[in-house]
mmCIF file of C-alpha atoms in Angstrom:
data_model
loop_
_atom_site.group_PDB
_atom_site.id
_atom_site.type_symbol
_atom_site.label_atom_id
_atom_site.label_comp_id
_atom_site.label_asym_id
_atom_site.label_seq_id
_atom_site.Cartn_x
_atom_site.Cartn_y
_atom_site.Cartn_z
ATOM 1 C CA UNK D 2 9.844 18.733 15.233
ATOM 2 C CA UNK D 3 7.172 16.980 16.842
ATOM 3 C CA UNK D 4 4.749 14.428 14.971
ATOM 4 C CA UNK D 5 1.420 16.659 15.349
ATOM 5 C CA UNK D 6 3.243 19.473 13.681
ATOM 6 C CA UNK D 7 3.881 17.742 10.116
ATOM 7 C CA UNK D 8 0.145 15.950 10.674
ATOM 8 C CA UNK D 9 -1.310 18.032 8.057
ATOM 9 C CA UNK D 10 1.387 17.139 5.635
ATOM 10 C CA UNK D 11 0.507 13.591 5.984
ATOM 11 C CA UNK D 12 -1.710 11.182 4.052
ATOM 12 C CA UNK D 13 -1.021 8.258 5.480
ATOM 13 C CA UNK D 14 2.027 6.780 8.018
ATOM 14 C CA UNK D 15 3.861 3.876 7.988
ATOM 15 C CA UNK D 16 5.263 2.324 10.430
ATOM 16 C CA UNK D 17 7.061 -0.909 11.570
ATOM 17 C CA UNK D 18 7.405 -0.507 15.392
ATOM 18 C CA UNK D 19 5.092 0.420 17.559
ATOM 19 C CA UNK D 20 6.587 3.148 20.140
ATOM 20 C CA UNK D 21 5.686 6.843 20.691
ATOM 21 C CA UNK D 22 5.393 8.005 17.310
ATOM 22 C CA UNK D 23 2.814 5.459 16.535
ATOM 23 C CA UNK D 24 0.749 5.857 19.305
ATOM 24 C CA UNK D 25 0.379 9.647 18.318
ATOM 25 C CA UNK D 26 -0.497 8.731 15.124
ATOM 26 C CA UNK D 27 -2.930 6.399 16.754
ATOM 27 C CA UNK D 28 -4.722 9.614 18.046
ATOM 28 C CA UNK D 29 -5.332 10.774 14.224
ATOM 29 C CA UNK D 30 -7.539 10.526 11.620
ATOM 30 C CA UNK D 31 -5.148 9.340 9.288
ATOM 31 C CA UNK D 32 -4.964 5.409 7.936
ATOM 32 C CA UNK D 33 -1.659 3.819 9.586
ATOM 33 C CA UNK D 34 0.000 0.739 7.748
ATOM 34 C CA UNK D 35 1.684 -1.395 10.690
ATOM 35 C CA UNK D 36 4.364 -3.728 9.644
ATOM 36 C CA UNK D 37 4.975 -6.075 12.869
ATOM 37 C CA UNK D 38 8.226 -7.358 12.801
ATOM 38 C CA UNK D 39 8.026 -9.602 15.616
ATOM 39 C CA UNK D 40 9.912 -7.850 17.406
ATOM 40 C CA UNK D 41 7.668 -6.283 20.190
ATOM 41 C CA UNK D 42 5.663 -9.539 22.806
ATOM 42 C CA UNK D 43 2.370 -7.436 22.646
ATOM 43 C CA UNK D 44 -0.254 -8.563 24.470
ATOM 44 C CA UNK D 45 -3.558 -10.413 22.790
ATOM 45 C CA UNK D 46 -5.456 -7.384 23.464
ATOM 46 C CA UNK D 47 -3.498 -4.979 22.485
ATOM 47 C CA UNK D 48 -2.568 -6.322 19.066
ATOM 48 C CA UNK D 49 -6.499 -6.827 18.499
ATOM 49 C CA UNK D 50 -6.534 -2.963 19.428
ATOM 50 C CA UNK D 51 -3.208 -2.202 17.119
ATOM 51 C CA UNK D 52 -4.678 -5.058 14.304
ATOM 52 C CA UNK D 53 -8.209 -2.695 14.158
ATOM 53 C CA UNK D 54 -6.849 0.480 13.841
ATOM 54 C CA UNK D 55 -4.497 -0.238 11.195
ATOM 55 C CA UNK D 56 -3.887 -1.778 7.938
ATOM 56 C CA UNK D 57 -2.093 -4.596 9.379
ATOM 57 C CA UNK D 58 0.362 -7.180 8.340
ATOM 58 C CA UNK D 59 2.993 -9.219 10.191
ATOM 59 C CA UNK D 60 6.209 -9.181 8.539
ATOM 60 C CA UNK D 61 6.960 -12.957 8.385
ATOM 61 C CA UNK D 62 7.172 -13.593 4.602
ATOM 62 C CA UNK D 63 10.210 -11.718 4.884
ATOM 63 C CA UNK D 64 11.861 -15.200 6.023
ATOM 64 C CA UNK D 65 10.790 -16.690 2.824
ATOM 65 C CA UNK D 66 12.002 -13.826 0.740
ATOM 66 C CA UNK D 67 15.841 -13.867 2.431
ATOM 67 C CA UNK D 68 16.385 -17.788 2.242
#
């Protein structure tokens, strides 16, 4: 099914790439934890846009926690 259809099954949505999915979520009301991976070159702007409209982190301590 489509996103919108579980939306009122959903408290909060997590995500850790930042393709269709999250920008329908984007159009919600509900908090969105991004995980950046690094894997996406986003542009300045954008990621200020992404960084206020979610509980943000960027997934780099992951390098620390493999080594």
């Amino acid at each position: 099914g489509k996103l919108n259809d579980l939306n009122k099954q959903i408290d909060v949505f997590i995500f850790d790439y930042a393709g269709t999915a999250f920008n329908e979520a984007c159009a919600t009301d509900k908090p969105i934890i991004y995980f950046d991976l690094g894997i996406r070159n986003t542009a300045p702007d954008v990621l200020d846009s992404i960084k206020n409209r979610t509980i943000y982190d960027y997934y780099i301590w992951l390098l620390y926690i493999n080594k």
